[in-house]
XYZ file of C-alpha atoms in Angstrom:
275
model
C 45.342 -26.938 37.993
C 46.652 -23.477 37.095
C 49.794 -21.433 37.604
C 50.553 -17.788 37.024
C 53.832 -17.091 35.317
C 55.132 -13.527 35.514
C 58.044 -11.837 33.853
C 59.700 -11.777 37.269
C 60.273 -15.498 36.873
C 62.475 -14.990 33.840
C 66.238 -15.171 34.223
C 68.036 -12.001 35.254
C 70.516 -12.366 32.421
C 67.641 -11.751 30.010
C 67.113 -8.379 31.648
C 70.767 -7.538 31.164
C 70.743 -8.618 27.528
C 67.269 -8.407 25.967
C 68.658 -9.557 22.631
C 68.986 -13.088 23.987
C 65.409 -13.270 25.324
C 63.997 -15.585 22.676
C 66.935 -17.998 22.844
C 66.877 -18.143 26.647
C 63.113 -18.520 26.839
C 63.339 -21.513 24.526
C 66.080 -23.047 26.659
C 64.048 -22.483 29.833
C 60.814 -23.804 28.382
C 62.316 -27.124 27.203
C 59.091 -28.172 25.521
C 59.532 -26.514 22.140
C 58.649 -29.511 20.013
C 54.986 -30.127 19.261
C 53.705 -26.592 19.783
C 50.107 -25.945 18.754
C 49.131 -22.291 18.414
C 45.874 -20.446 17.792
C 42.410 -20.909 19.272
C 40.867 -23.212 16.702
C 43.976 -25.393 16.424
C 44.324 -25.751 20.192
C 40.629 -26.489 20.686
C 40.679 -29.173 17.999
C 43.780 -30.680 19.585
C 41.887 -31.164 22.841
C 38.773 -32.471 21.091
C 40.813 -34.956 19.065
C 41.852 -36.670 22.265
C 45.552 -35.938 21.829
C 47.407 -35.503 25.109
C 48.255 -31.895 25.944
C 50.979 -31.603 28.572
C 50.635 -27.883 29.189
C 48.506 -24.928 28.074
C 49.654 -21.309 28.082
C 46.881 -18.687 28.095
C 47.074 -14.904 27.880
C 46.600 -13.584 31.405
C 43.273 -11.796 31.800
C 41.727 -13.162 28.607
C 38.120 -14.170 29.365
C 36.376 -14.317 25.991
C 34.182 -17.216 24.868
C 36.665 -19.245 22.762
C 39.329 -19.098 25.465
C 36.831 -20.171 28.131
C 35.904 -23.133 25.935
C 39.565 -24.113 25.616
C 40.012 -23.808 29.378
C 37.034 -26.095 29.975
C 38.527 -28.719 27.684
C 41.911 -28.368 29.387
C 40.392 -28.868 32.828
C 38.550 -31.984 31.637
C 41.941 -33.493 30.754
C 43.596 -32.138 33.918
C 46.095 -30.286 31.736
C 48.566 -27.995 33.472
C 47.430 -24.407 32.744
C 49.625 -21.340 33.023
C 48.417 -17.752 32.624
C 51.223 -15.694 31.104
C 51.828 -12.254 29.618
C 51.469 -11.389 25.942
C 55.213 -10.783 25.814
C 55.850 -14.286 27.065
C 53.553 -15.797 24.433
C 55.206 -13.737 21.701
C 58.633 -14.991 22.766
C 57.549 -18.641 22.667
C 55.402 -18.453 19.533
C 56.872 -19.860 16.334
C 54.094 -18.617 14.052
C 53.421 -15.177 15.512
C 49.697 -16.045 15.447
C 49.067 -17.607 18.832
C 45.810 -15.677 19.481
C 46.483 -15.852 23.205
C 46.866 -19.640 23.500
C 49.724 -22.108 23.010
C 49.530 -25.825 23.761
C 52.375 -28.275 24.272
C 51.308 -31.673 22.994
C 52.923 -34.991 23.844
C 54.950 -36.734 21.144
C 53.887 -40.146 22.502
C 50.757 -41.370 24.260
C 50.958 -41.897 28.000
C 50.264 -45.230 29.623
C 48.409 -46.006 32.859
C 50.169 -47.207 35.991
C 48.041 -50.348 35.834
C 49.557 -51.078 32.405
C 52.954 -51.369 34.092
C 51.705 -53.741 36.771
C 50.014 -55.822 34.090
C 53.295 -55.982 32.160
C 55.090 -57.279 35.253
C 52.407 -59.946 35.773
C 52.642 -60.953 32.124
C 56.397 -61.455 32.483
C 56.039 -63.253 35.810
C 58.267 -60.685 37.522
C 58.056 -58.511 40.608
C 57.086 -54.966 39.559
C 60.026 -52.613 39.078
C 59.000 -49.001 38.503
C 61.033 -45.807 38.260
C 59.387 -42.654 39.602
C 60.776 -39.217 38.784
C 60.351 -36.018 40.779
C 61.375 -32.562 39.525
C 62.958 -33.859 36.298
C 62.535 -30.964 33.861
C 65.338 -31.682 31.384
C 64.108 -33.722 28.389
C 67.563 -35.221 27.849
C 67.569 -36.570 31.411
C 64.091 -38.015 31.005
C 64.980 -39.642 27.687
C 68.164 -41.147 29.125
C 66.282 -42.499 32.156
C 63.640 -44.119 29.941
C 66.442 -45.771 27.979
C 68.032 -47.048 31.196
C 64.642 -48.221 32.478
C 64.173 -50.335 29.376
C 67.621 -51.892 29.513
C 67.374 -52.568 33.259
C 64.062 -54.361 32.821
C 61.893 -51.779 34.589
C 58.212 -52.133 33.793
C 57.557 -48.432 33.484
C 58.393 -44.839 34.384
C 56.064 -42.543 36.329
C 56.297 -38.756 36.146
C 54.193 -36.005 37.773
C 52.109 -33.520 35.823
C 53.644 -30.506 37.529
C 57.294 -29.446 37.513
C 58.238 -32.116 35.008
C 59.007 -32.396 31.322
C 56.530 -34.406 29.252
C 57.056 -36.762 26.339
C 58.520 -34.325 23.845
C 60.299 -35.215 20.614
C 63.634 -34.566 22.356
C 62.733 -37.109 25.029
C 61.801 -39.641 22.368
C 65.063 -39.073 20.470
C 67.226 -39.267 23.599
C 65.549 -42.503 24.654
C 67.016 -44.096 21.496
C 63.792 -45.949 20.742
C 63.132 -47.146 24.303
C 59.992 -45.031 24.471
C 58.394 -47.462 22.026
C 58.744 -50.262 24.566
C 58.719 -48.655 28.021
C 55.382 -47.342 29.347
C 55.415 -43.830 30.796
C 52.544 -42.665 33.000
C 51.827 -39.102 34.044
C 50.079 -38.696 37.401
C 48.577 -35.736 39.223
C 49.971 -36.604 42.657
C 53.131 -38.665 42.999
C 52.745 -39.339 46.736
C 49.144 -40.498 46.316
C 50.228 -42.825 43.507
C 52.924 -44.249 45.767
C 50.419 -44.892 48.551
C 48.135 -46.713 46.118
C 51.041 -48.829 44.873
C 52.046 -49.700 48.425
C 48.633 -51.317 48.841
C 49.585 -53.563 45.916
C 52.791 -54.673 47.578
C 55.364 -52.213 46.259
C 57.821 -50.443 48.504
C 59.923 -47.434 47.600
C 63.561 -46.463 47.755
C 64.602 -42.862 47.255
C 67.969 -41.681 45.964
C 69.595 -39.172 48.317
C 73.223 -38.380 49.043
C 72.572 -38.637 52.798
C 71.034 -42.102 52.633
C 72.319 -45.531 53.609
C 74.890 -46.879 51.164
C 72.917 -48.670 48.458
C 74.955 -51.887 48.692
C 73.738 -52.359 52.272
C 70.058 -52.174 51.353
C 67.743 -54.983 50.306
C 66.431 -53.843 46.906
C 64.704 -57.099 45.960
C 60.998 -57.711 45.477
C 58.320 -55.319 44.141
C 60.038 -51.953 44.140
C 59.718 -48.353 43.065
C 62.951 -46.412 42.563
C 62.459 -42.666 43.146
C 64.855 -40.217 41.499
C 64.908 -36.424 41.881
C 66.651 -33.660 39.994
C 70.348 -32.944 40.414
C 69.664 -29.534 41.947
C 66.554 -30.025 44.080
C 66.526 -33.749 44.640
C 63.314 -35.476 45.632
C 60.589 -33.304 47.172
C 59.982 -33.547 50.926
C 56.576 -35.218 50.773
C 57.729 -37.756 48.203
C 60.831 -38.513 50.240
C 58.768 -39.006 53.390
C 56.620 -41.522 51.517
C 59.652 -43.688 50.730
C 60.508 -46.739 52.809
C 64.284 -46.536 52.297
C 66.804 -43.835 51.432
C 69.697 -45.000 49.262
C 73.008 -43.207 48.955
C 75.456 -43.742 46.081
C 79.108 -43.954 47.187
C 81.082 -41.012 45.764
C 84.789 -40.373 46.044
C 85.199 -37.178 44.020
C 85.234 -33.497 44.893
C 81.623 -32.693 43.989
C 78.576 -33.978 45.828
C 75.973 -34.905 43.228
C 75.410 -36.973 40.106
C 73.388 -36.138 37.039
C 69.851 -37.494 37.545
C 70.058 -39.951 34.661
C 73.411 -41.273 35.906
C 72.062 -41.709 39.440
C 69.046 -43.527 38.027
C 71.349 -45.835 36.059
C 73.555 -46.662 39.019
C 70.655 -47.487 41.311
C 68.632 -49.294 38.648
C 71.524 -51.653 38.014
C 71.968 -52.281 41.716
C 68.343 -53.465 41.639
C 69.233 -55.641 38.627
C 72.298 -57.060 40.395
C 70.340 -57.987 43.497
C 67.550 -59.578 41.448
C 70.048 -61.704 39.563
C 71.517 -63.011 42.814
C 68.326 -63.501 44.841
């Protein structure tokens, strides 16, 4: 699982004002907590068993130590990006990255089965929240907090195009991350298909969907939320059984992802209370 990241992907405003490069790169990256830099440090991080959300490697570097790190990363199915030296220099906090930077998770990830087991333990129908394209740690943290308060049994995020469990996520969750399992999966649609075999069905948030109050949101359910800008990806949306729209009366046409998650999660709560 690798991606190439070129300087052409950087924001055009950086090109107009190079003096803001470092600040803007940090804002774009959104993973700045828990950086591990340098070959030995990164290799030991993998070997210790700590979860690494993403690995940045100097593009074109093929020496022995880097190959060893890449092997360890592939064993853990870590997202790997090959980037330029300039990019690494901009992200580095020590100035001694030696061509590799790892983003480690602040909290350990759970398994999807842990969430189903939690529901069985409580004698409740499973209620899971699945997130697609959520890259803002504040949104993820807020959704985890809502998931806990709404009685969801866990949150599922994809490995690609998603923020991991950074310190910012943990802080924004206001402690909910200590109680709400979060699983990270390689393929969201495949995970949904496997959960369907266990009785879950899925409702996707989309502004063009049926008004949520008209839908039956009872029983074992997975609530799928996408980003404010891109929404839920096509394949994920096609895997959903229902499309739920949130009534809106204002002049703009979208809600923040964490707000949308809260509104729909509490409609699930309302219907469960009255079933």
